[in-house]
Amino acid sequence: MTNAISCDMERSQQDPNTPVKTAQTTFRIVETLKALDGATVTELADHLDIAKSSAHNYLRTLEHEGYVVETDGTYEVGLRFLDLGGYARSRERLYTVATPEMERLAEATGEYANLLVEEQGLGVFLARERGSNAVSLDSYTGQSVRLHTTALGKTILAYLPRERAESIVDRHGLPAMTAHTITDRTELFDALEEIRQRECAYDREERIKGLNCVAVPIHCEDDIAGALSVSGPVSRMGQERIEEEILPELRRAANIVELNQTHS
């Protein structure tokens, strides 16, 4: 299981104060179907260490409600979740005001423009816009990532209250995604201080080998609302291009988004 997928599994398995076991099992099943890219009843039962009869009952209930589909004995996550995700995203004002600027940013740079927000200590890609030269990536709208592994996430961590950032690191840890990921707590908080000073963050192959990224914060009054970035292959995202071309476009876009978020 990849670290990216384990973010979602971790989110689903953290106990609330008064857990409802059947609800927890339901969400674990859904997340496992996603992680395994589909599974039979036997595979699911073995993976979760539950009885096959229980796995079958949960799956049939989820299928009846439209959240799971079955083909030749293999169960997969259904498109009904797309309805829920689309609804949740539409309620985020930041998504609405940022989308036009992200489209312009992707067109101007030719790369991916990305919008990330924080929820429950993880980063969630709220929107992504693909430029004409953008490379194919594993990221997608709605995907959860650990904040310390991306320029976007480090930007958000840098502007959160120190106590909140500390609690996120305590909760989710600092696992490595590549050889370049920051995994030392002191090094991370030193980097966050530098991000606040220069008002931007870099991801130099820290989540995906061969990919560089630069991000800037999006503020809403005195709070950090999210982060906006441009990402592309190392061969096109050198420091000179980032500073002379990418960062000015990013800061222009973030400024407009902040104004629209606050005043429109």
PDB file of C-alpha atoms in Angstrom:
ATOM      1  CA  MET A   1       0.000   0.000   0.000  1.00  0.00           C
ATOM      2  CA  THR A   2       1.472   3.378  -0.966  1.00  0.00           C
ATOM      3  CA  ASN A   3       1.921   6.227   1.494  1.00  0.00           C
ATOM      4  CA  ALA A   4      -0.628   8.287  -0.429  1.00  0.00           C
ATOM      5  CA  ILE A   5      -3.267   5.596  -0.047  1.00  0.00           C
ATOM      6  CA  SER A   6      -2.354   5.026   3.609  1.00  0.00           C
ATOM      7  CA  CYS A   7      -3.283   8.668   4.313  1.00  0.00           C
ATOM      8  CA  ASP A   8      -6.901   7.813   3.563  1.00  0.00           C
ATOM      9  CA  MET A   9      -6.731   4.578   5.538  1.00  0.00           C
ATOM     10  CA  GLU A  10      -5.214   6.425   8.489  1.00  0.00           C
ATOM     11  CA  ARG A  11      -7.992   9.011   8.396  1.00  0.00           C
ATOM     12  CA  SER A  12     -10.666   6.303   8.439  1.00  0.00           C
ATOM     13  CA  GLN A  13      -9.139   4.267  11.281  1.00  0.00           C
ATOM     14  CA  GLN A  14      -8.597   7.004  13.870  1.00  0.00           C
ATOM     15  CA  ASP A  15     -11.004   6.465  16.737  1.00  0.00           C
ATOM     16  CA  PRO A  16     -13.440   9.182  17.779  1.00  0.00           C
ATOM     17  CA  ASN A  17     -14.247   9.491  21.466  1.00  0.00           C
ATOM     18  CA  THR A  18     -17.309   7.224  21.196  1.00  0.00           C
ATOM     19  CA  PRO A  19     -16.785   5.048  18.115  1.00  0.00           C
ATOM     20  CA  VAL A  20     -19.673   3.274  16.422  1.00  0.00           C
ATOM     21  CA  LYS A  21     -18.089   0.001  15.372  1.00  0.00           C
ATOM     22  CA  THR A  22     -20.385  -0.737  12.445  1.00  0.00           C
ATOM     23  CA  ALA A  23     -19.790   2.734  11.003  1.00  0.00           C
ATOM     24  CA  GLN A  24     -16.035   2.334  11.413  1.00  0.00           C
ATOM     25  CA  THR A  25     -16.133  -1.028   9.657  1.00  0.00           C
ATOM     26  CA  THR A  26     -18.170   0.422   6.805  1.00  0.00           C
ATOM     27  CA  PHE A  27     -15.627   3.174   6.184  1.00  0.00           C
ATOM     28  CA  ARG A  28     -12.711   0.747   6.515  1.00  0.00           C
ATOM     29  CA  ILE A  29     -14.322  -1.410   3.827  1.00  0.00           C
ATOM     30  CA  VAL A  30     -14.747   1.536   1.481  1.00  0.00           C
ATOM     31  CA  GLU A  31     -11.158   2.690   2.022  1.00  0.00           C
ATOM     32  CA  THR A  32      -9.864  -0.850   1.521  1.00  0.00           C
ATOM     33  CA  LEU A  33     -11.734  -1.211  -1.753  1.00  0.00           C
ATOM     34  CA  LYS A  34     -10.049   2.006  -2.853  1.00  0.00           C
ATOM     35  CA  ALA A  35      -6.614   0.893  -1.637  1.00  0.00           C
ATOM     36  CA  LEU A  36      -6.869  -2.506  -3.332  1.00  0.00           C
ATOM     37  CA  ASP A  37      -8.466  -1.038  -6.466  1.00  0.00           C
ATOM     38  CA  GLY A  38     -11.356  -3.456  -6.043  1.00  0.00           C
ATOM     39  CA  ALA A  39     -11.606  -6.755  -4.169  1.00  0.00           C
ATOM     40  CA  THR A  40     -13.594  -9.960  -3.874  1.00  0.00           C
ATOM     41  CA  VAL A  41     -15.424 -10.838  -0.680  1.00  0.00           C
ATOM     42  CA  THR A  42     -12.623 -13.215   0.299  1.00  0.00           C
ATOM     43  CA  GLU A  43      -9.870 -10.679  -0.408  1.00  0.00           C
ATOM     44  CA  LEU A  44     -11.645  -8.019   1.596  1.00  0.00           C
ATOM     45  CA  ALA A  45     -12.335 -10.340   4.530  1.00  0.00           C
ATOM     46  CA  ASP A  46      -8.712 -11.494   4.606  1.00  0.00           C
ATOM     47  CA  HIS A  47      -7.372  -7.951   4.363  1.00  0.00           C
ATOM     48  CA  LEU A  48      -9.555  -6.673   7.210  1.00  0.00           C
ATOM     49  CA  ASP A  49      -9.512  -9.908   9.216  1.00  0.00           C
ATOM     50  CA  ILE A  50     -13.293 -10.151   9.383  1.00  0.00           C
ATOM     51  CA  ALA A  51     -15.654 -13.031   8.633  1.00  0.00           C
ATOM     52  CA  LYS A  52     -16.561 -13.566   4.979  1.00  0.00           C
ATOM     53  CA  SER A  53     -20.242 -13.467   5.906  1.00  0.00           C
ATOM     54  CA  SER A  54     -19.786 -10.051   7.530  1.00  0.00           C
ATOM     55  CA  ALA A  55     -17.822  -8.729   4.555  1.00  0.00           C
ATOM     56  CA  HIS A  56     -20.517  -9.985   2.212  1.00  0.00           C
ATOM     57  CA  ASN A  57     -23.306  -8.347   4.214  1.00  0.00           C
ATOM     58  CA  TYR A  58     -21.538  -4.994   4.323  1.00  0.00           C
ATOM     59  CA  LEU A  59     -20.772  -5.112   0.608  1.00  0.00           C
ATOM     60  CA  ARG A  60     -24.319  -6.022  -0.371  1.00  0.00           C
ATOM     61  CA  THR A  61     -25.683  -3.191   1.766  1.00  0.00           C
ATOM     62  CA  LEU A  62     -23.252  -0.703   0.222  1.00  0.00           C
ATOM     63  CA  GLU A  63     -24.143  -2.013  -3.229  1.00  0.00           C
ATOM     64  CA  HIS A  64     -27.860  -1.646  -2.529  1.00  0.00           C
ATOM     65  CA  GLU A  65     -27.317   1.984  -1.484  1.00  0.00           C
ATOM     66  CA  GLY A  66     -25.255   2.709  -4.605  1.00  0.00           C
ATOM     67  CA  TYR A  67     -21.878   3.231  -2.939  1.00  0.00           C
ATOM     68  CA  VAL A  68     -20.317   0.009  -4.225  1.00  0.00           C
ATOM     69  CA  VAL A  69     -20.624  -1.754  -7.573  1.00  0.00           C
ATOM     70  CA  GLU A  70     -19.967  -5.428  -8.320  1.00  0.00           C
ATOM     71  CA  THR A  71     -18.651  -6.942 -11.544  1.00  0.00           C
ATOM     72  CA  ASP A  72     -17.920 -10.666 -11.844  1.00  0.00           C
ATOM     73  CA  GLY A  73     -17.463 -11.010  -8.102  1.00  0.00           C
ATOM     74  CA  THR A  74     -15.193  -7.980  -7.678  1.00  0.00           C
ATOM     75  CA  TYR A  75     -16.496  -5.022  -5.686  1.00  0.00           C
ATOM     76  CA  GLU A  76     -15.374  -1.455  -6.387  1.00  0.00           C
ATOM     77  CA  VAL A  77     -16.150   2.006  -5.050  1.00  0.00           C
ATOM     78  CA  GLY A  78     -19.180   3.428  -6.843  1.00  0.00           C
ATOM     79  CA  LEU A  79     -19.675   6.768  -8.528  1.00  0.00           C
ATOM     80  CA  ARG A  80     -22.172   7.873  -5.904  1.00  0.00           C
ATOM     81  CA  PHE A  81     -19.172   9.060  -3.914  1.00  0.00           C
ATOM     82  CA  LEU A  82     -18.472  11.479  -6.769  1.00  0.00           C
ATOM     83  CA  ASP A  83     -21.800  13.150  -6.032  1.00  0.00           C
ATOM     84  CA  LEU A  84     -20.855  13.573  -2.365  1.00  0.00           C
ATOM     85  CA  GLY A  85     -17.375  14.823  -3.213  1.00  0.00           C
ATOM     86  CA  GLY A  86     -18.674  17.276  -5.783  1.00  0.00           C
ATOM     87  CA  TYR A  87     -21.195  18.600  -3.287  1.00  0.00           C
ATOM     88  CA  ALA A  88     -18.565  18.965  -0.543  1.00  0.00           C
ATOM     89  CA  ARG A  89     -16.231  20.823  -2.889  1.00  0.00           C
ATOM     90  CA  SER A  90     -18.972  23.127  -4.162  1.00  0.00           C
ATOM     91  CA  ARG A  91     -19.517  24.321  -0.591  1.00  0.00           C
ATOM     92  CA  GLU A  92     -15.895  25.472  -0.356  1.00  0.00           C
ATOM     93  CA  ARG A  93     -15.882  29.141  -1.319  1.00  0.00           C
ATOM     94  CA  LEU A  94     -12.132  28.993  -1.937  1.00  0.00           C
ATOM     95  CA  TYR A  95     -12.692  26.519  -4.765  1.00  0.00           C
ATOM     96  CA  THR A  96     -15.201  28.814  -6.450  1.00  0.00           C
ATOM     97  CA  VAL A  97     -13.052  31.933  -6.336  1.00  0.00           C
ATOM     98  CA  ALA A  98      -9.762  30.159  -7.102  1.00  0.00           C
ATOM     99  CA  THR A  99     -10.789  28.173 -10.174  1.00  0.00           C
ATOM    100  CA  PRO A 100     -10.650  31.033 -12.734  1.00  0.00           C
ATOM    101  CA  GLU A 101      -7.188  32.084 -11.538  1.00  0.00           C
ATOM    102  CA  MET A 102      -5.956  28.494 -11.573  1.00  0.00           C
ATOM    103  CA  GLU A 103      -7.076  28.138 -15.173  1.00  0.00           C
ATOM    104  CA  ARG A 104      -5.114  31.287 -16.099  1.00  0.00           C
ATOM    105  CA  LEU A 105      -2.112  30.083 -14.100  1.00  0.00           C
ATOM    106  CA  ALA A 106      -2.051  26.713 -15.863  1.00  0.00           C
ATOM    107  CA  GLU A 107      -2.378  28.420 -19.244  1.00  0.00           C
ATOM    108  CA  ALA A 108       0.398  30.927 -18.488  1.00  0.00           C
ATOM    109  CA  THR A 109       2.900  28.347 -17.210  1.00  0.00           C
ATOM    110  CA  GLY A 110       1.897  25.282 -19.197  1.00  0.00           C
ATOM    111  CA  GLU A 111       2.216  23.234 -15.999  1.00  0.00           C
ATOM    112  CA  TYR A 112      -0.150  21.943 -13.326  1.00  0.00           C
ATOM    113  CA  ALA A 113      -1.772  24.505 -11.030  1.00  0.00           C
ATOM    114  CA  ASN A 114      -2.832  23.004  -7.698  1.00  0.00           C
ATOM    115  CA  LEU A 115      -4.989  24.138  -4.776  1.00  0.00           C
ATOM    116  CA  LEU A 116      -4.611  22.436  -1.391  1.00  0.00           C
ATOM    117  CA  VAL A 117      -6.495  22.877   1.881  1.00  0.00           C
ATOM    118  CA  GLU A 118      -5.978  21.256   5.271  1.00  0.00           C
ATOM    119  CA  GLU A 119      -8.549  18.988   6.865  1.00  0.00           C
ATOM    120  CA  GLN A 120      -7.935  16.835   9.949  1.00  0.00           C
ATOM    121  CA  GLY A 121      -4.206  17.370   9.651  1.00  0.00           C
ATOM    122  CA  LEU A 122      -3.924  16.170   6.060  1.00  0.00           C
ATOM    123  CA  GLY A 123      -3.719  18.110   2.824  1.00  0.00           C
ATOM    124  CA  VAL A 124      -6.611  17.688   0.377  1.00  0.00           C
ATOM    125  CA  PHE A 125      -6.317  18.658  -3.292  1.00  0.00           C
ATOM    126  CA  LEU A 126      -9.361  20.872  -3.712  1.00  0.00           C
ATOM    127  CA  ALA A 127      -8.689  21.587  -7.388  1.00  0.00           C
ATOM    128  CA  ARG A 128      -6.117  20.974 -10.119  1.00  0.00           C
ATOM    129  CA  GLU A 129      -5.807  22.566 -13.547  1.00  0.00           C
ATOM    130  CA  ARG A 130      -3.619  21.076 -16.268  1.00  0.00           C
ATOM    131  CA  GLY A 131      -1.526  23.266 -18.563  1.00  0.00           C
ATOM    132  CA  SER A 132      -0.709  22.396 -22.151  1.00  0.00           C
ATOM    133  CA  ASN A 133       2.719  20.913 -21.290  1.00  0.00           C
ATOM    134  CA  ALA A 134       1.843  19.320 -17.955  1.00  0.00           C
ATOM    135  CA  VAL A 135       3.093  15.794 -17.295  1.00  0.00           C
ATOM    136  CA  SER A 136       0.855  13.003 -16.038  1.00  0.00           C
ATOM    137  CA  LEU A 137       0.926  12.623 -12.248  1.00  0.00           C
ATOM    138  CA  ASP A 138      -0.584  10.383  -9.585  1.00  0.00           C
ATOM    139  CA  SER A 139      -2.416  13.283  -7.942  1.00  0.00           C
ATOM    140  CA  TYR A 140      -6.128  13.905  -8.360  1.00  0.00           C
ATOM    141  CA  THR A 141      -8.800  16.176  -6.962  1.00  0.00           C
ATOM    142  CA  GLY A 142      -9.843  14.974  -3.522  1.00  0.00           C
ATOM    143  CA  GLN A 143      -6.621  13.085  -2.851  1.00  0.00           C
ATOM    144  CA  SER A 144      -5.193  13.357   0.663  1.00  0.00           C
ATOM    145  CA  VAL A 145      -1.458  13.839   1.234  1.00  0.00           C
ATOM    146  CA  ARG A 146       0.683  14.410   4.293  1.00  0.00           C
ATOM    147  CA  LEU A 147       1.443  18.093   4.604  1.00  0.00           C
ATOM    148  CA  HIS A 148       5.207  17.793   5.124  1.00  0.00           C
ATOM    149  CA  THR A 149       5.703  16.068   1.747  1.00  0.00           C
ATOM    150  CA  THR A 150       4.579  18.927  -0.514  1.00  0.00           C
ATOM    151  CA  ALA A 151       5.310  22.592  -1.070  1.00  0.00           C
ATOM    152  CA  LEU A 152       1.586  23.227  -0.665  1.00  0.00           C
ATOM    153  CA  GLY A 153       1.406  21.391   2.638  1.00  0.00           C
ATOM    154  CA  LYS A 154       4.546  22.969   4.048  1.00  0.00           C
ATOM    155  CA  THR A 155       3.127  26.374   3.188  1.00  0.00           C
ATOM    156  CA  ILE A 156      -0.013  25.618   5.177  1.00  0.00           C
ATOM    157  CA  LEU A 157       1.996  24.232   8.106  1.00  0.00           C
ATOM    158  CA  ALA A 158       4.181  27.340   8.111  1.00  0.00           C
ATOM    159  CA  TYR A 159       1.225  29.665   8.632  1.00  0.00           C
ATOM    160  CA  LEU A 160      -0.720  27.567  11.106  1.00  0.00           C
ATOM    161  CA  PRO A 161      -0.241  28.361  14.807  1.00  0.00           C
ATOM    162  CA  ARG A 162       2.852  26.522  16.071  1.00  0.00           C
ATOM    163  CA  GLU A 163       0.788  24.436  18.492  1.00  0.00           C
ATOM    164  CA  ARG A 164      -1.498  23.277  15.675  1.00  0.00           C
ATOM    165  CA  ALA A 165       1.440  22.393  13.427  1.00  0.00           C
ATOM    166  CA  GLU A 166       3.050  20.454  16.264  1.00  0.00           C
ATOM    167  CA  SER A 167      -0.160  18.493  16.860  1.00  0.00           C
ATOM    168  CA  ILE A 168      -0.382  17.586  13.160  1.00  0.00           C
ATOM    169  CA  VAL A 169       3.174  16.245  13.185  1.00  0.00           C
ATOM    170  CA  ASP A 170       2.424  14.323  16.389  1.00  0.00           C
ATOM    171  CA  ARG A 171      -0.673  12.794  14.829  1.00  0.00           C
ATOM    172  CA  HIS A 172       0.560  11.950  11.334  1.00  0.00           C
ATOM    173  CA  GLY A 173       4.323  11.677  11.765  1.00  0.00           C
ATOM    174  CA  LEU A 174       6.918  12.469   9.105  1.00  0.00           C
ATOM    175  CA  PRO A 175       7.123   9.384   6.882  1.00  0.00           C
ATOM    176  CA  ALA A 176       9.317   9.541   3.782  1.00  0.00           C
ATOM    177  CA  MET A 177       7.823   9.510   0.292  1.00  0.00           C
ATOM    178  CA  THR A 178      11.189   9.847  -1.478  1.00  0.00           C
ATOM    179  CA  ALA A 179      14.819  10.171  -0.446  1.00  0.00           C
ATOM    180  CA  HIS A 180      14.299  13.955  -0.392  1.00  0.00           C
ATOM    181  CA  THR A 181      11.345  14.093   2.015  1.00  0.00           C
ATOM    182  CA  ILE A 182      11.953  15.961   5.262  1.00  0.00           C
ATOM    183  CA  THR A 183      11.636  13.371   8.030  1.00  0.00           C
ATOM    184  CA  ASP A 184      13.354  15.215  10.894  1.00  0.00           C
ATOM    185  CA  ARG A 185      11.131  17.357  13.132  1.00  0.00           C
ATOM    186  CA  THR A 186      13.749  20.055  13.798  1.00  0.00           C
ATOM    187  CA  GLU A 187      14.617  20.296  10.114  1.00  0.00           C
ATOM    188  CA  LEU A 188      10.948  20.651   9.242  1.00  0.00           C
ATOM    189  CA  PHE A 189      10.269  23.493  11.655  1.00  0.00           C
ATOM    190  CA  ASP A 190      13.444  25.269  10.520  1.00  0.00           C
ATOM    191  CA  ALA A 191      12.129  24.979   6.965  1.00  0.00           C
ATOM    192  CA  LEU A 192       8.742  26.356   8.011  1.00  0.00           C
ATOM    193  CA  GLU A 193      10.446  29.436   9.459  1.00  0.00           C
ATOM    194  CA  GLU A 194      12.233  29.997   6.142  1.00  0.00           C
ATOM    195  CA  ILE A 195       8.932  29.632   4.282  1.00  0.00           C
ATOM    196  CA  ARG A 196       7.364  32.386   6.389  1.00  0.00           C
ATOM    197  CA  GLN A 197      10.328  34.652   5.701  1.00  0.00           C
ATOM    198  CA  ARG A 198      10.324  34.243   1.912  1.00  0.00           C
ATOM    199  CA  GLU A 199       6.525  33.702   1.660  1.00  0.00           C
ATOM    200  CA  CYS A 200       6.825  30.662  -0.577  1.00  0.00           C
ATOM    201  CA  ALA A 201       7.743  26.995  -0.291  1.00  0.00           C
ATOM    202  CA  TYR A 202       9.587  24.552  -2.521  1.00  0.00           C
ATOM    203  CA  ASP A 203       9.127  20.842  -3.066  1.00  0.00           C
ATOM    204  CA  ARG A 204      12.248  19.456  -4.708  1.00  0.00           C
ATOM    205  CA  GLU A 205      11.324  15.843  -5.442  1.00  0.00           C
ATOM    206  CA  GLU A 206      10.040  15.433  -1.875  1.00  0.00           C
ATOM    207  CA  ARG A 207       6.813  13.607  -2.769  1.00  0.00           C
ATOM    208  CA  ILE A 208       7.399  12.434  -6.329  1.00  0.00           C
ATOM    209  CA  LYS A 209      10.809  11.715  -7.806  1.00  0.00           C
ATOM    210  CA  GLY A 210      11.503  13.954 -10.795  1.00  0.00           C
ATOM    211  CA  LEU A 211       8.898  16.585  -9.839  1.00  0.00           C
ATOM    212  CA  ASN A 212       9.528  20.087  -8.498  1.00  0.00           C
ATOM    213  CA  CYS A 213       6.892  22.422  -7.108  1.00  0.00           C
ATOM    214  CA  VAL A 214       6.623  25.935  -5.724  1.00  0.00           C
ATOM    215  CA  ALA A 215       3.710  27.154  -3.578  1.00  0.00           C
ATOM    216  CA  VAL A 216       2.437  30.357  -1.993  1.00  0.00           C
ATOM    217  CA  PRO A 217      -0.102  30.868   0.795  1.00  0.00           C
ATOM    218  CA  ILE A 218      -3.681  31.995   0.384  1.00  0.00           C
ATOM    219  CA  HIS A 219      -4.783  34.014   3.394  1.00  0.00           C
ATOM    220  CA  CYS A 220      -8.299  34.879   4.471  1.00  0.00           C
ATOM    221  CA  GLU A 221      -8.011  37.837   6.805  1.00  0.00           C
ATOM    222  CA  ASP A 222      -5.602  36.578   9.504  1.00  0.00           C
ATOM    223  CA  ASP A 223      -5.952  32.858   8.772  1.00  0.00           C
ATOM    224  CA  ILE A 224      -4.354  30.512   6.277  1.00  0.00           C
ATOM    225  CA  ALA A 225      -7.104  29.317   3.917  1.00  0.00           C
ATOM    226  CA  GLY A 226      -4.977  27.117   1.674  1.00  0.00           C
ATOM    227  CA  ALA A 227      -2.047  27.139  -0.707  1.00  0.00           C
ATOM    228  CA  LEU A 228      -1.623  27.505  -4.456  1.00  0.00           C
ATOM    229  CA  SER A 229       1.191  25.893  -6.432  1.00  0.00           C
ATOM    230  CA  VAL A 230       2.674  25.156  -9.820  1.00  0.00           C
ATOM    231  CA  SER A 231       4.325  21.769 -10.320  1.00  0.00           C
ATOM    232  CA  GLY A 232       6.309  20.311 -13.177  1.00  0.00           C
ATOM    233  CA  PRO A 233       9.257  18.117 -14.106  1.00  0.00           C
ATOM    234  CA  VAL A 234      12.676  18.965 -12.694  1.00  0.00           C
ATOM    235  CA  SER A 235      13.948  19.570 -16.232  1.00  0.00           C
ATOM    236  CA  ARG A 236      11.534  22.513 -16.641  1.00  0.00           C
ATOM    237  CA  MET A 237      11.252  23.724 -13.058  1.00  0.00           C
ATOM    238  CA  GLY A 238      14.716  25.088 -12.382  1.00  0.00           C
ATOM    239  CA  GLN A 239      15.295  27.868  -9.854  1.00  0.00           C
ATOM    240  CA  GLU A 240      15.767  30.577 -12.471  1.00  0.00           C
ATOM    241  CA  ARG A 241      12.452  29.847 -14.173  1.00  0.00           C
ATOM    242  CA  ILE A 242      10.696  29.542 -10.839  1.00  0.00           C
ATOM    243  CA  GLU A 243      11.901  32.923  -9.602  1.00  0.00           C
ATOM    244  CA  GLU A 244      11.570  34.843 -12.865  1.00  0.00           C
ATOM    245  CA  GLU A 245       8.410  33.329 -14.329  1.00  0.00           C
ATOM    246  CA  ILE A 246       6.486  31.018 -12.012  1.00  0.00           C
ATOM    247  CA  LEU A 247       6.556  32.903  -8.703  1.00  0.00           C
ATOM    248  CA  PRO A 248       5.302  36.227 -10.125  1.00  0.00           C
ATOM    249  CA  GLU A 249       2.376  34.419 -11.762  1.00  0.00           C
ATOM    250  CA  LEU A 250       1.656  32.496  -8.559  1.00  0.00           C
ATOM    251  CA  ARG A 251       1.705  35.594  -6.375  1.00  0.00           C
ATOM    252  CA  ARG A 252      -0.521  37.493  -8.788  1.00  0.00           C
ATOM    253  CA  ALA A 253      -3.037  34.653  -8.762  1.00  0.00           C
ATOM    254  CA  ALA A 254      -2.941  34.265  -4.975  1.00  0.00           C
ATOM    255  CA  ASN A 255      -3.467  37.990  -4.488  1.00  0.00           C
ATOM    256  CA  ILE A 256      -6.584  37.986  -6.684  1.00  0.00           C
ATOM    257  CA  VAL A 257      -7.944  34.868  -4.979  1.00  0.00           C
ATOM    258  CA  GLU A 258      -7.412  36.430  -1.541  1.00  0.00           C
ATOM    259  CA  LEU A 259      -9.228  39.604  -2.549  1.00  0.00           C
ATOM    260  CA  ASN A 260     -12.148  37.694  -4.045  1.00  0.00           C
ATOM    261  CA  GLN A 261     -12.280  35.343  -1.078  1.00  0.00           C
ATOM    262  CA  THR A 262     -12.453  38.251   1.365  1.00  0.00           C
ATOM    263  CA  HIS A 263     -14.529  40.851  -0.404  1.00  0.00           C
ATOM    264  CA  SER A 264     -16.765  39.351  -3.113  1.00  0.00           C
TER     265      SER A 264
END
